[in-house]
Structures are given as C-alpha cells and as structure tokens.
mmCIF file of C-alpha atoms and ligand atoms in Angstrom:
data_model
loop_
_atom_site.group_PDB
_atom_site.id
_atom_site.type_symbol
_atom_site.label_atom_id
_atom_site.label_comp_id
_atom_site.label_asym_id
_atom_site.label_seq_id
_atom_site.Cartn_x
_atom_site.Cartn_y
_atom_site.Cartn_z
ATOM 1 C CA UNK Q 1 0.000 0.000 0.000
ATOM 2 C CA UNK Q 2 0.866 3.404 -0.284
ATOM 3 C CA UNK Q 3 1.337 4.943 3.249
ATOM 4 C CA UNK Q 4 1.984 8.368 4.740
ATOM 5 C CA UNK Q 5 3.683 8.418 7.684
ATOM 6 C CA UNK Q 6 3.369 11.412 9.627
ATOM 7 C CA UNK Q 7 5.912 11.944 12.347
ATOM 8 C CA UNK Q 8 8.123 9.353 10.533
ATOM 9 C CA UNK Q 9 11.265 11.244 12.206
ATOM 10 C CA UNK Q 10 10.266 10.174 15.818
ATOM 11 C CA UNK Q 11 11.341 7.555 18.171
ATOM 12 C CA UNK Q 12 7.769 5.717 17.089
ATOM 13 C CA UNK Q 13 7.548 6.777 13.241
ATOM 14 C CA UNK Q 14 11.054 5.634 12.743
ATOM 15 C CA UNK Q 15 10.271 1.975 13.846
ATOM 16 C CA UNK Q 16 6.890 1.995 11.517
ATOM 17 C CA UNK Q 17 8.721 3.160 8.604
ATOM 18 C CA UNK Q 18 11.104 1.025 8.534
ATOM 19 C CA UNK Q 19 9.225 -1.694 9.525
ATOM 20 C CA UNK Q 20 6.545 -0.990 7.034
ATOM 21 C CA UNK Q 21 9.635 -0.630 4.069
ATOM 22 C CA UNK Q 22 10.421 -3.804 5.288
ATOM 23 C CA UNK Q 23 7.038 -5.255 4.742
ATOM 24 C CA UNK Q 24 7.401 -4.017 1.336
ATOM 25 C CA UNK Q 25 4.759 -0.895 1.588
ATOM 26 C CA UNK Q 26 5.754 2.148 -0.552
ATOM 27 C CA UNK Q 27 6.494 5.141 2.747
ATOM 28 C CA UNK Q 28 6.029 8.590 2.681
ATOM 29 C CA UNK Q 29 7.286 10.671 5.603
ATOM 30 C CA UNK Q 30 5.910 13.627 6.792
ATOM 31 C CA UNK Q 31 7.651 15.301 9.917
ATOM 32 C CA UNK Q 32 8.369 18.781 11.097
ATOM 33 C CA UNK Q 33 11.524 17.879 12.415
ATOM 34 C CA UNK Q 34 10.115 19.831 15.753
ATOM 35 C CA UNK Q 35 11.227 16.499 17.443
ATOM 36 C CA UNK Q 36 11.943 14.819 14.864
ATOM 37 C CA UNK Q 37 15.385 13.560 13.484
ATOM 38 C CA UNK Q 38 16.832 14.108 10.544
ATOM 39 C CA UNK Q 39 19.325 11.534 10.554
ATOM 40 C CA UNK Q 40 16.354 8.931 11.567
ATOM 41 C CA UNK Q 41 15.429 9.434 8.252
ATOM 42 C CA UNK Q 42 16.127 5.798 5.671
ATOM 43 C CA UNK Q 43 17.515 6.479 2.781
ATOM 44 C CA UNK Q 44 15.533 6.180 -0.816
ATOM 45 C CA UNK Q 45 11.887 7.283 1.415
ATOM 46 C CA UNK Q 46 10.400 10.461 0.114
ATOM 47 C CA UNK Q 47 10.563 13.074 2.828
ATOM 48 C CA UNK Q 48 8.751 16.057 3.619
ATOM 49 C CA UNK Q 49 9.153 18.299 6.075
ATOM 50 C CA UNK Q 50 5.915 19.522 6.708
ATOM 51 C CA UNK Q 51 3.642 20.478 9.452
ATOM 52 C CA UNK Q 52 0.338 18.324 10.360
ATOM 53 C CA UNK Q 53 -1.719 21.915 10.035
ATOM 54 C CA UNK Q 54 -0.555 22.809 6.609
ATOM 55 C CA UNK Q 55 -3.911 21.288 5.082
ATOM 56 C CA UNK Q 56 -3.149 21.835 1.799
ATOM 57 C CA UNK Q 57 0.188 21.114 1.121
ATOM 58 C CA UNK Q 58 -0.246 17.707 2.868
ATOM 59 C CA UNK Q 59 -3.559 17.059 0.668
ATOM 60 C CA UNK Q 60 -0.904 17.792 -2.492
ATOM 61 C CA UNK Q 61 1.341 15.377 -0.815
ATOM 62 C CA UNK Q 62 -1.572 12.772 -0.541
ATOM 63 C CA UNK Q 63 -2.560 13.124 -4.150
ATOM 64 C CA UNK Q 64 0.816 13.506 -5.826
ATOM 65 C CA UNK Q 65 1.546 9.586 -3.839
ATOM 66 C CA UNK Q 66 -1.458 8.305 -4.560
ATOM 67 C CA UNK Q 67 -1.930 7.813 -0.695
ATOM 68 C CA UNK Q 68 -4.247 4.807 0.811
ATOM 69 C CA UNK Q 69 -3.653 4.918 4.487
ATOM 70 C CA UNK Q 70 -1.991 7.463 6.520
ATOM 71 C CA UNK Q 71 -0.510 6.797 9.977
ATOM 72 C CA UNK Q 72 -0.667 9.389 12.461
ATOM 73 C CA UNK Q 73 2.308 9.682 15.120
ATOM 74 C CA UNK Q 74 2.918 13.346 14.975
ATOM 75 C CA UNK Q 75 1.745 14.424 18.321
ATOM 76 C CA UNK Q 76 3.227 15.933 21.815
ATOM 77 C CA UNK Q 77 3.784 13.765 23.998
ATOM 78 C CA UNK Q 78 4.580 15.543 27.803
ATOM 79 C CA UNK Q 79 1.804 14.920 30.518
ATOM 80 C CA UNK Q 80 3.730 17.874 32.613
ATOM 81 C CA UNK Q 81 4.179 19.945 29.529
ATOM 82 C CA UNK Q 82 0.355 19.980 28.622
ATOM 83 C CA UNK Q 83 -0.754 21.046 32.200
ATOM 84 C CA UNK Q 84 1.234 24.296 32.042
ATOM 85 C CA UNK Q 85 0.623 24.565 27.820
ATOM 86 C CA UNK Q 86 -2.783 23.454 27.228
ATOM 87 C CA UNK Q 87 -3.477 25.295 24.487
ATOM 88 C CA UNK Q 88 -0.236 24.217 22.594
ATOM 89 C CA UNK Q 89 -1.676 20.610 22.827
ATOM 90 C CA UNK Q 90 -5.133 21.123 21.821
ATOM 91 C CA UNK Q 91 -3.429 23.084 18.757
ATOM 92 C CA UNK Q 92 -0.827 19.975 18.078
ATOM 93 C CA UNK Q 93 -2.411 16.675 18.659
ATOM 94 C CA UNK Q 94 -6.303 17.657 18.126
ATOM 95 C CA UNK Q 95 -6.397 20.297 15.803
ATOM 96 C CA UNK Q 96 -3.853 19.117 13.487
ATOM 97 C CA UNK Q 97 -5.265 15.641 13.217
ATOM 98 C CA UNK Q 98 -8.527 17.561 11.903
ATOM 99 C CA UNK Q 99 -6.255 19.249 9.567
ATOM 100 C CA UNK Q 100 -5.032 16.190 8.553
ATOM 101 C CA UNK Q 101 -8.031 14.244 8.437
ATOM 102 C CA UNK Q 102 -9.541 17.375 6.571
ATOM 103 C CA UNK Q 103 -6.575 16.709 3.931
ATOM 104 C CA UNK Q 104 -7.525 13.138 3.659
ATOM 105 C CA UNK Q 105 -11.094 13.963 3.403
ATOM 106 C CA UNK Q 106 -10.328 16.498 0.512
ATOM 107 C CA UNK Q 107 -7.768 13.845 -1.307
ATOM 108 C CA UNK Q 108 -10.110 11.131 -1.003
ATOM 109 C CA UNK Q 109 -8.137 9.253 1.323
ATOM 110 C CA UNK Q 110 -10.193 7.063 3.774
ATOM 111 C CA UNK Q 111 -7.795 4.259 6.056
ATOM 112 C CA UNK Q 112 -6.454 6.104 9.142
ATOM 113 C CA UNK Q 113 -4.476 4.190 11.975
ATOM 114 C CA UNK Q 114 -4.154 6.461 15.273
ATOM 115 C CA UNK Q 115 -1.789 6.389 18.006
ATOM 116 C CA UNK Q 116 -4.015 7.172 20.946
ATOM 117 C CA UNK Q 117 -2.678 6.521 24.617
ATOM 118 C CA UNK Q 118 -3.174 4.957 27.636
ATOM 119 C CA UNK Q 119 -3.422 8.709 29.089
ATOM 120 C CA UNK Q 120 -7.104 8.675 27.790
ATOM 121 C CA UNK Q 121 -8.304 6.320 30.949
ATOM 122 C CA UNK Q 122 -6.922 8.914 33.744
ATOM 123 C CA UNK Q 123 -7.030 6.956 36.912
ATOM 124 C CA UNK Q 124 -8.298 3.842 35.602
ATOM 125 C CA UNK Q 125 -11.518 2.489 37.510
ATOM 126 C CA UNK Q 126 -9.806 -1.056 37.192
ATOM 127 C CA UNK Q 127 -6.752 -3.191 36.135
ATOM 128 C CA UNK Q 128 -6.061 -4.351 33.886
ATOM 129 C CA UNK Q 129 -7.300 -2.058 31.513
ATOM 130 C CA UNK Q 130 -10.202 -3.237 29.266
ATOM 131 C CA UNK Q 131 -10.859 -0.879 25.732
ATOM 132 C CA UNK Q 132 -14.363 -1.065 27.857
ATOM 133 C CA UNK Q 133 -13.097 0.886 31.278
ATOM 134 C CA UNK Q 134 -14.708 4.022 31.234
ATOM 135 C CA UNK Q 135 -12.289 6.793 30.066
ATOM 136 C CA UNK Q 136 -11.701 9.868 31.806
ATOM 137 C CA UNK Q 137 -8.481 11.772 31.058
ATOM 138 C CA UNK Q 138 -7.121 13.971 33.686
ATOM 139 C CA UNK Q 139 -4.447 15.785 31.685
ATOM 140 C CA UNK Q 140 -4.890 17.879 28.770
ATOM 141 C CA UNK Q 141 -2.494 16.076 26.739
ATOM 142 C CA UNK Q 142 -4.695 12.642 27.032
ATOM 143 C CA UNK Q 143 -8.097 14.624 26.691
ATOM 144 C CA UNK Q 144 -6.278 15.954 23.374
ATOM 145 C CA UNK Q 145 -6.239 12.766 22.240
ATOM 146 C CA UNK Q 146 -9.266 11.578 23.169
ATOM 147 C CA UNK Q 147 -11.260 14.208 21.539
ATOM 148 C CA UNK Q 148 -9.300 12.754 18.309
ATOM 149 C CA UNK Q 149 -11.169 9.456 19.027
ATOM 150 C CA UNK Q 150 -14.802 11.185 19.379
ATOM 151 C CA UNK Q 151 -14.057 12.973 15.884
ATOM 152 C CA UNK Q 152 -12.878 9.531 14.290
ATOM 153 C CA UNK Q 153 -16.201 8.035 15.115
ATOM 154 C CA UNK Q 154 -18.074 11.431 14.206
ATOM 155 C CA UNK Q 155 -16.149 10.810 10.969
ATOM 156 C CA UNK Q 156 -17.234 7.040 10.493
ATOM 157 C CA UNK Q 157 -20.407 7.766 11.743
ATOM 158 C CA UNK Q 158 -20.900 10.355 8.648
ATOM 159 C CA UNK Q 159 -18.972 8.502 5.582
ATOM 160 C CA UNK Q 160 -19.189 4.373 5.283
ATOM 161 C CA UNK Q 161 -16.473 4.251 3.220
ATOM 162 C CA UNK Q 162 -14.168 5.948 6.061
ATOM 163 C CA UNK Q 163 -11.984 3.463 8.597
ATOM 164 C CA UNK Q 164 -10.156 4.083 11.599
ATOM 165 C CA UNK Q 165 -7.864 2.063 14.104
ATOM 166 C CA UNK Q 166 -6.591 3.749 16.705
ATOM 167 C CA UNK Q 167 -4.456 2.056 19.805
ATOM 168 C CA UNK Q 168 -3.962 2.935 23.047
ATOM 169 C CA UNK Q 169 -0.600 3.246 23.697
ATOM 170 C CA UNK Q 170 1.250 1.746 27.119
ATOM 171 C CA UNK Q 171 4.361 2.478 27.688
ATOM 172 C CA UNK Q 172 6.513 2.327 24.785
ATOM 173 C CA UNK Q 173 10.076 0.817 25.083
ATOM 174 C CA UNK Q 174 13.176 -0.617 23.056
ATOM 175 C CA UNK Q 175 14.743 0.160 20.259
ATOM 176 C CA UNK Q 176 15.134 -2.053 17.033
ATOM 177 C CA UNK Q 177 17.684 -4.868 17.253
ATOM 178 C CA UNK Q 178 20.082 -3.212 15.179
ATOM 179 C CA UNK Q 179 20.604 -0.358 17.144
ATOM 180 C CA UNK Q 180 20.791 2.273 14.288
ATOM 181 C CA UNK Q 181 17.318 3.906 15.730
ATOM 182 C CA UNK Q 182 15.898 4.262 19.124
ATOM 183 C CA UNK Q 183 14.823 6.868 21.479
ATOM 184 C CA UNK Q 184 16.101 10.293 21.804
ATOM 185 C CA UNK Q 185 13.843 12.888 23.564
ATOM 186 C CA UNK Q 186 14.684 16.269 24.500
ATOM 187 C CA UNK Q 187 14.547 16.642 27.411
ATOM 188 C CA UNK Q 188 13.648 12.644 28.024
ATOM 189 C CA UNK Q 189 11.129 12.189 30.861
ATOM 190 C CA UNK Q 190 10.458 8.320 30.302
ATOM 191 C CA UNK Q 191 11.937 5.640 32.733
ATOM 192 C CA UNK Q 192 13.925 3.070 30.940
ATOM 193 C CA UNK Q 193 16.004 5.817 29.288
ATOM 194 C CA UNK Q 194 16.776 7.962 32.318
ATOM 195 C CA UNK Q 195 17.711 4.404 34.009
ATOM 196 C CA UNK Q 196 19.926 3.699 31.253
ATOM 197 C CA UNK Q 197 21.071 7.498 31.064
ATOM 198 C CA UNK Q 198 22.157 6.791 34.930
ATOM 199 C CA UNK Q 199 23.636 3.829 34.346
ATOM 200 C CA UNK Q 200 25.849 5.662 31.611
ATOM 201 C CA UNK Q 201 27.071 7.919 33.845
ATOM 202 C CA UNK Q 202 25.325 10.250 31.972
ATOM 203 C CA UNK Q 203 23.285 11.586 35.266
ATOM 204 C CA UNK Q 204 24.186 11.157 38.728
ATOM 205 C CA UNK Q 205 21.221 8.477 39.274
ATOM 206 C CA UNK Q 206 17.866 8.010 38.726
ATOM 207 C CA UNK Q 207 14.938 9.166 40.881
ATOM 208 C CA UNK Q 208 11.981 6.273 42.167
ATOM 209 C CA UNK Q 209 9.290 8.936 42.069
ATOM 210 C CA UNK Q 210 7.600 7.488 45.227
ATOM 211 C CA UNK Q 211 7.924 4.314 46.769
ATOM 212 C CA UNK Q 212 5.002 4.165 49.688
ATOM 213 C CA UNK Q 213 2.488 3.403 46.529
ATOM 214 C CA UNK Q 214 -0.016 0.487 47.549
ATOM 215 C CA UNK Q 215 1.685 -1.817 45.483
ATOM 216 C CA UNK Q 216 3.914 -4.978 46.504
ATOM 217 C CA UNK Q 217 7.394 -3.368 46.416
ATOM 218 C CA UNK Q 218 5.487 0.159 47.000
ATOM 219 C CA UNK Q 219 6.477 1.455 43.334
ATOM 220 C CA UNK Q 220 4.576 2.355 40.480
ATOM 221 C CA UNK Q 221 3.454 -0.747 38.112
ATOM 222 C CA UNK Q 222 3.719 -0.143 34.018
ATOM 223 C CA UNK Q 223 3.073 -2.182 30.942
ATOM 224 C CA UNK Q 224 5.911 -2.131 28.699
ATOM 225 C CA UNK Q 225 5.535 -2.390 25.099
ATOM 226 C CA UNK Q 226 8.532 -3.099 22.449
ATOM 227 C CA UNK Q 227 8.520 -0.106 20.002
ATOM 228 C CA UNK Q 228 8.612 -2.863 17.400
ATOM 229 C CA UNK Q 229 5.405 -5.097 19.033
ATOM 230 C CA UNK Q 230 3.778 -2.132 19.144
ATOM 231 C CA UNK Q 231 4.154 -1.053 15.080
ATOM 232 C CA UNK Q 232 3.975 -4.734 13.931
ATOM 233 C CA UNK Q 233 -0.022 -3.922 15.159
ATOM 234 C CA UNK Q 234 0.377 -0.955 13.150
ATOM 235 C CA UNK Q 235 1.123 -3.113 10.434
ATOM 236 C CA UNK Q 236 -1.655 -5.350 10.954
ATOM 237 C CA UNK Q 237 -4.150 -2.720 11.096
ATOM 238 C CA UNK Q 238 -3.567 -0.719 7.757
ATOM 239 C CA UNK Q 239 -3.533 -4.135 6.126
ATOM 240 C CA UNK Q 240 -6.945 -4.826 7.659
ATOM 241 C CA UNK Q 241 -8.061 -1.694 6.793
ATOM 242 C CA UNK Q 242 -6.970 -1.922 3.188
ATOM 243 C CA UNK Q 243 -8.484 -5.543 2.659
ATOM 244 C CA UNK Q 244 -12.127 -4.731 2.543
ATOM 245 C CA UNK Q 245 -13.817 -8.015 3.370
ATOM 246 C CA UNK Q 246 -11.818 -7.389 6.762
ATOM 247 C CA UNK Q 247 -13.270 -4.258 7.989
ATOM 248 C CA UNK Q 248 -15.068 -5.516 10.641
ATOM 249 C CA UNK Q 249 -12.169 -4.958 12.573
ATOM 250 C CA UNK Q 250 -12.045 -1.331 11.745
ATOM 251 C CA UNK Q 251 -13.779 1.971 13.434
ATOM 252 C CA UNK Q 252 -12.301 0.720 16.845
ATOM 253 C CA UNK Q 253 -10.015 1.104 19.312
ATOM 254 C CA UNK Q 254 -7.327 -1.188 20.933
ATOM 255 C CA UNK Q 255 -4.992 -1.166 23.678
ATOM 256 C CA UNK Q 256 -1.504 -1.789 23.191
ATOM 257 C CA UNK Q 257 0.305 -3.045 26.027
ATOM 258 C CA UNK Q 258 1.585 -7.055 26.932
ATOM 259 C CA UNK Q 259 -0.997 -7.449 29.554
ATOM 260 C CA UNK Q 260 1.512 -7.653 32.376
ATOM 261 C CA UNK Q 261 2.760 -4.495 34.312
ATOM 262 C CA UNK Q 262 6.446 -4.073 35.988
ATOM 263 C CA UNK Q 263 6.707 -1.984 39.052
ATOM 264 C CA UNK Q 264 9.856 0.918 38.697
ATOM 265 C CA UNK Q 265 11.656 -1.318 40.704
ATOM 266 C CA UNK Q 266 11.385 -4.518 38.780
ATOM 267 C CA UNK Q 267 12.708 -2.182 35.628
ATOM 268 C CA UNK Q 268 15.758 -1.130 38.078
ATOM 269 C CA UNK Q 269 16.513 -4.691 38.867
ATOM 270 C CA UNK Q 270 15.994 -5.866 35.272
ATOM 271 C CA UNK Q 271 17.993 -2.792 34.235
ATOM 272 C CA UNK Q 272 21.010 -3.910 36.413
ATOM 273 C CA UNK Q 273 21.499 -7.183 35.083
ATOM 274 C CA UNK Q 274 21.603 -5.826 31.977
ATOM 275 C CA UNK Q 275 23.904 -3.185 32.231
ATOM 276 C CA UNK Q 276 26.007 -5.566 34.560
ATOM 277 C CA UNK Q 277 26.606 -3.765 37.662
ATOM 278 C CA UNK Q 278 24.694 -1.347 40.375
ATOM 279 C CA UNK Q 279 22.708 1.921 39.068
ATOM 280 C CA UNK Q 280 22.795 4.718 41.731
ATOM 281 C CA UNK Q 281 19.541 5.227 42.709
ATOM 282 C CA UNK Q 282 17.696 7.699 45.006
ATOM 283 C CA UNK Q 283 14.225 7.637 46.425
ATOM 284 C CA UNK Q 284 12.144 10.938 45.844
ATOM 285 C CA UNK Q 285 8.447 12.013 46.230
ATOM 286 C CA UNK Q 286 5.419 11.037 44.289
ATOM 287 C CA UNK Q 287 5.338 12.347 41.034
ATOM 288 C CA UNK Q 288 1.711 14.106 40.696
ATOM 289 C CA UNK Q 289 -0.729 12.491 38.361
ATOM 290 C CA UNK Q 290 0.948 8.960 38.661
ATOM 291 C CA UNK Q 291 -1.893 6.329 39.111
ATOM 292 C CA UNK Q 292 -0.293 3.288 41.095
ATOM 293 C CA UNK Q 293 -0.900 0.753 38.575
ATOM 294 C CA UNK Q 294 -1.836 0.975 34.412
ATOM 295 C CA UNK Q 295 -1.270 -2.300 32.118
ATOM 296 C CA UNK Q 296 -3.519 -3.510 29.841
ATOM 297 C CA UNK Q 297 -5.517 -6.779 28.792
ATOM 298 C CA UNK Q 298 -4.892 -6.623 25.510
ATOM 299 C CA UNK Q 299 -7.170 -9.742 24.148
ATOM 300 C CA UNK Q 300 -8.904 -7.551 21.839
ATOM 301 C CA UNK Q 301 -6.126 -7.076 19.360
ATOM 302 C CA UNK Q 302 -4.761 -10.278 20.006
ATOM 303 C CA UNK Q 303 -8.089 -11.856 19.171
ATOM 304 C CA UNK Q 304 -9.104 -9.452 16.215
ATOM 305 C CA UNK Q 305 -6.089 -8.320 14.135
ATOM 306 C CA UNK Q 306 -3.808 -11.720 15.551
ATOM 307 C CA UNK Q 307 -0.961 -9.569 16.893
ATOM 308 C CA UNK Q 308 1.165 -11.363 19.485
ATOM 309 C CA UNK Q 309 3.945 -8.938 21.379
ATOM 310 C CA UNK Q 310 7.639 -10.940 20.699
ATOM 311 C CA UNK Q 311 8.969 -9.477 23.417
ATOM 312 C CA UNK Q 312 7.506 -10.064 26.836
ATOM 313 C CA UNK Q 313 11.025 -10.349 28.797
ATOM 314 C CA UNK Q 314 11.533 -6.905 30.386
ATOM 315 C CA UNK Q 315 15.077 -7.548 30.179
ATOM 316 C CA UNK Q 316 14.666 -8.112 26.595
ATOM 317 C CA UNK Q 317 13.624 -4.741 25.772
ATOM 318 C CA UNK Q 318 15.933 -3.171 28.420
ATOM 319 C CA UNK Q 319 18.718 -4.642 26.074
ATOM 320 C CA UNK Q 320 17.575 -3.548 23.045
ATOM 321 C CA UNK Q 321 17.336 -0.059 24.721
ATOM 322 C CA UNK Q 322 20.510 -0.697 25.989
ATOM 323 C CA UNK Q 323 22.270 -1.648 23.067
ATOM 324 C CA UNK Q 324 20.842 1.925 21.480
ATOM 325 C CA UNK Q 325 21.788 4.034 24.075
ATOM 326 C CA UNK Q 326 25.828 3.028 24.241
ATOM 327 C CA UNK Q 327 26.292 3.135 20.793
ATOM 328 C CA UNK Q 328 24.518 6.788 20.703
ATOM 329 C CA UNK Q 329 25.706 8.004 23.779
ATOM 330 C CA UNK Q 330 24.300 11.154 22.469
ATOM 331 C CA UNK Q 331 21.416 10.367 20.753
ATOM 332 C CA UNK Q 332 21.112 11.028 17.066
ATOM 333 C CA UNK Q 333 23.844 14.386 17.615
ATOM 334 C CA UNK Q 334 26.849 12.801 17.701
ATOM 335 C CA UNK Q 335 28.736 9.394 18.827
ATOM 336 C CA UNK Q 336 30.338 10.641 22.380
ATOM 337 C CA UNK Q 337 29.501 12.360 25.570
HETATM 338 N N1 UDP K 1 9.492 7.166 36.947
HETATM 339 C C1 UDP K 1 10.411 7.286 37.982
HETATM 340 N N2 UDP K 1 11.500 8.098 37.803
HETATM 341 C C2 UDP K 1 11.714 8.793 36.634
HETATM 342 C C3 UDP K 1 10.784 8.653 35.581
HETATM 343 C C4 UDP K 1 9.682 7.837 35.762
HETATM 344 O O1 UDP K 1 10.249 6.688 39.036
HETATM 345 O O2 UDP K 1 12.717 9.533 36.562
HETATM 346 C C5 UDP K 1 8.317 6.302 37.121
HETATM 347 C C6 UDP K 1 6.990 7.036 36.955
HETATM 348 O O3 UDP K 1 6.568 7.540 38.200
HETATM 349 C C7 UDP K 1 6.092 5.926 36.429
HETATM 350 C C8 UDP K 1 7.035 5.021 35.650
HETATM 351 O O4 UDP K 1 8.344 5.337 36.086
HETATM 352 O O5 UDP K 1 5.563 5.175 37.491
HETATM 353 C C9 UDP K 1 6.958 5.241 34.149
HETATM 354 O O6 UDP K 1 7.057 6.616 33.896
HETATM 355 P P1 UDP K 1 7.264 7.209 32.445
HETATM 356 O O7 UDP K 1 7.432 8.694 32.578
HETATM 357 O O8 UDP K 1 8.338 6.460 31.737
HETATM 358 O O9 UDP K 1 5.900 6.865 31.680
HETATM 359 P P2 UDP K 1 4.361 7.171 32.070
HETATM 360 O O10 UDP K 1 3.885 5.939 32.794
HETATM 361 O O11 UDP K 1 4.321 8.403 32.905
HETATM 362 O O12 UDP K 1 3.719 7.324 30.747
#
C-alpha cells in the first residue's frame, strides 16, 4: 500500500517506517523535524518536512503519492508539559489531526491508523485495563487525544467508506535490534532511558518517584511495550483496513500493552542485570498524576487483528534499549559524551 507516515522522524515513526519498508509498503514521511530527526530518516523514502496543520500542502502530498492509508504519530507527547501549555496541545495533537483528516477527506483518502494513549483512561476504575473501562483523562495532553477518538467516530459515523484504528498506547520501550534507531527525547522524561542514562554515567542516578504506593514493592506498576510489538499492530491494522472483506475490525479502538505491568523497581533490577553492575539510585516524592498501577488486557487485538507482542522479557527490551543508548551516547547528535 501506499502509506503516509506522519511523524516518521520520531522515536515511534522511525520503527513503523522502517518496519513498514520492510514489509514491502511504498512510505512517505511527513515530519516537522520539531522532534523529529533528521538523521532517523532511511535512505531512498520520500521526505517532507511539513507540518500536520498545513492542510493543503499535505492534501498535495496525498494526491501527488497516490496515498491509501496514513498513519498518524505526529503528536506531543509531555503529561507535565500539557498542564502548564494546554493550548499548545489542543493546537498539536487535536487540531492538526482535523487538519489532517480534513486533507484526507479532501484527497479522497479514507484508512487512518491512530496512536491514541493509555493517558485517555486517567485513573483507571480497574486493572487491567479493558478498551471497555470508562475513560476519563485527567491531563490535557490525554483529553487531546481523546477528543481525536470522538471525531474519528463522528467521521465514520458520517462517511461508510471511512476506517479508523486507533491504539492505546502503554508504555513504549526498546529500540530495534540493530541499534541504528531508538529513542532520543529532549529533554527525556520516560523511565527506561533515564535508568539507562544513569547507568551511563550520563546523570548522577535516577529518581523512584515514590515508593510508599499500595503496590507490593510500594512502586509504580507499568506495561511495557517493544517499540517494534507495538508497530507490527500498526502493520496489521492498515492491512486490515486496506483488505475490505476485513473491515469488521475497523472503526475501533485497541490497547496496546503485553498485559503484564512491571513496578519501577522490577525495571531497576531488570535494568542492572543488563547493564552488569549497580545503578545509583535515590528515592524521591510522588510524582503528581501517577496512578499506582496501568497495564492492559490486551485480548482484543490479540483476538481481532492476531498480533502477538515478541517481546515479553523486560530484560529483553531493556537490552535492546541498551544496546541503542551506548552506541549513541548522544542520541542522534553525535557518537560521544
Ligand atoms: N518514573 C520514575 N523516575 C523517573 C521517571 C519515571 O520513578 O525519573 C516512574 C513514573 O513515576 C512511572 C514510571 O516510572 O511510574 C513510568 O514513567 P514514564 O514517565 O516512563 O511513563 P508514564 O507511565 O508516565 O507514561
């Protein structure tokens, strides 16, 4: 098929473009480069450095590639940043998807796959997660995206020949096994980096943000999804999408997670076996908006679209993480520190 991928320059678009090369798809990439990185970028994959809310250059862009499907990963992605900068979120991840999906409207293009988030539950009523627990974001950065979800069913609702997927992100981990992409955020908020980053001697240690939660070790429990698991769904979605007799899997919404959580001090221990040796570690206060415990059940893609995460070994993914971080010490800006 012929795919757009928007935010293709990201930790998350870089794994689903060259994943979906791989698979043999004809990529587009569409990225501001506000995050982005250039040198994420594969060689021989048109590139355009666009933004998400310039409708109609990215409707030229869909028509001049004869788009199909477009996958959406431009977004913001800071909890913290969207409290203090609402507006710049509503702006970013809600109204440029309408400007996108206005774009795809206008170019006739009618298979979307959405990266929602985990976010869009707030403080889940239950765990594990079901696509069924009532969602109530308590952020504006997961209320941005979950107004995306009410207009992709507005947008179903109104045209039969539209269809959407859009998954629920977890937390995303990993890099792919050859190291030559992987995760570079500025500044990088996430745990497995910052545990890695610590481990590096690259900070002085990493901070438990709150161990007295009611949980068996007292820390915070995650579900940890390999950046690759998590696009090989991708992958299986736009090829449901595009296969017509299939589409009873489409216009829905899916969490994306391996079912299991790890508590932040499971990921330290697993952490320190990889890396070989101790990683300074300090205890600090609750971090504010932390529910104690998010992971998903994750039957419904499992069952529907047949995806089955490869890596369910915490360790695993700490490696492949791992493996990224030392030989890009620096990220995508250079090879030393
Ligand atoms: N965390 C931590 N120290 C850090 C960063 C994160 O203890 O420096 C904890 C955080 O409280 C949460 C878990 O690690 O329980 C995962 O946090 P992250 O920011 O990676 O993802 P989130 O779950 O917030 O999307």
């Amino acid at each position: 098929m012929n795919i757009l991928v928007t935010g293709g320059a990201g930790y998350i678009g870089s794994h689903a473009v060259r994943q979906l090369v791989k698979a043999g798809h004809n990529v587009v990439i569409l990225d501001n480069l506000s995050y982005g990185h250039k040198q994420s970028l594969p060689d021989g994959v048109p590139f355009y450095q666009t933004d998400i809310a310039e409708t109609n250059k990215v409707e030229e862009i869909l028509r001049t590639h004869r788009i199909e499907a477009v996958m959406h990963f431009a977004a913001f992605i800071s909890v913290g940043e969207s409290v203090e900068k609402p507006l710049r979120y509503y702006r970013n991840n809600t109204a440029g998807a309408m400007s996108l999906l206005e774009a795809m409207e206008r170019a006739g293009v009618k298979r979307f796959v959405f990266s929602s988030t985990a976010a869009t539950y707030g403080e889940p009523a239950e765990v594990p997660i079901y696509e069924t627990t009532p969602q109530n974001p308590i952020n504006p950065y997961g209320r941005s995206k979950w107004f995306v979800e009410q207009i992709l069913k507005d947008i179903a609702a109104a045209d039969p020949d539209f269809r959407f997927i859009a998954f629920r992100y977890f937390n995303v981990a990993g890099a792919s096994a050859d190291a030559s992409i992987g995760e570079d955020h500025q500044p990088e908020t996430h745990l497995i980096p910052l545990v890695l980053f610590a481990a590096m001697g690259k900070r002085p240690n990493i901070k438990v943000f709150g161990t007295d939660y009611p949980t068996e070790d007292g820390t915070c429990i995650r579900d940890y999804v390999h950046v690759d698991d998590l696009i090989a769904a991708h992958i299986l979605a736009v090829e449901t999408l595009g296969n017509a007799p299939q589409a009873a899997a489409a216009n829905t919404f899916y969490n994306l997670g391996i079912g299991r959580g790890y508590s932040v001090k499971e990921i330290l221990d697993a952490s320190e076996k990889v890396v070989g040796g101790k990683i300074p570690t300090v205890h600090g206060e609750r971090r504010p908006g932390d529910p104690a415990k998010l992971y998903a059940n994750s039957d419904k893609v499992q069952k529907e679209l047949g995806w089955k995460p490869q890596h369910t070994d915490t360790e695993e993914v700490i490696a492949t993480a791992w493996k990224w971080h030392t030989t890009h010490p620096n990220g995508y800006s250079g090879s030393s520190f």
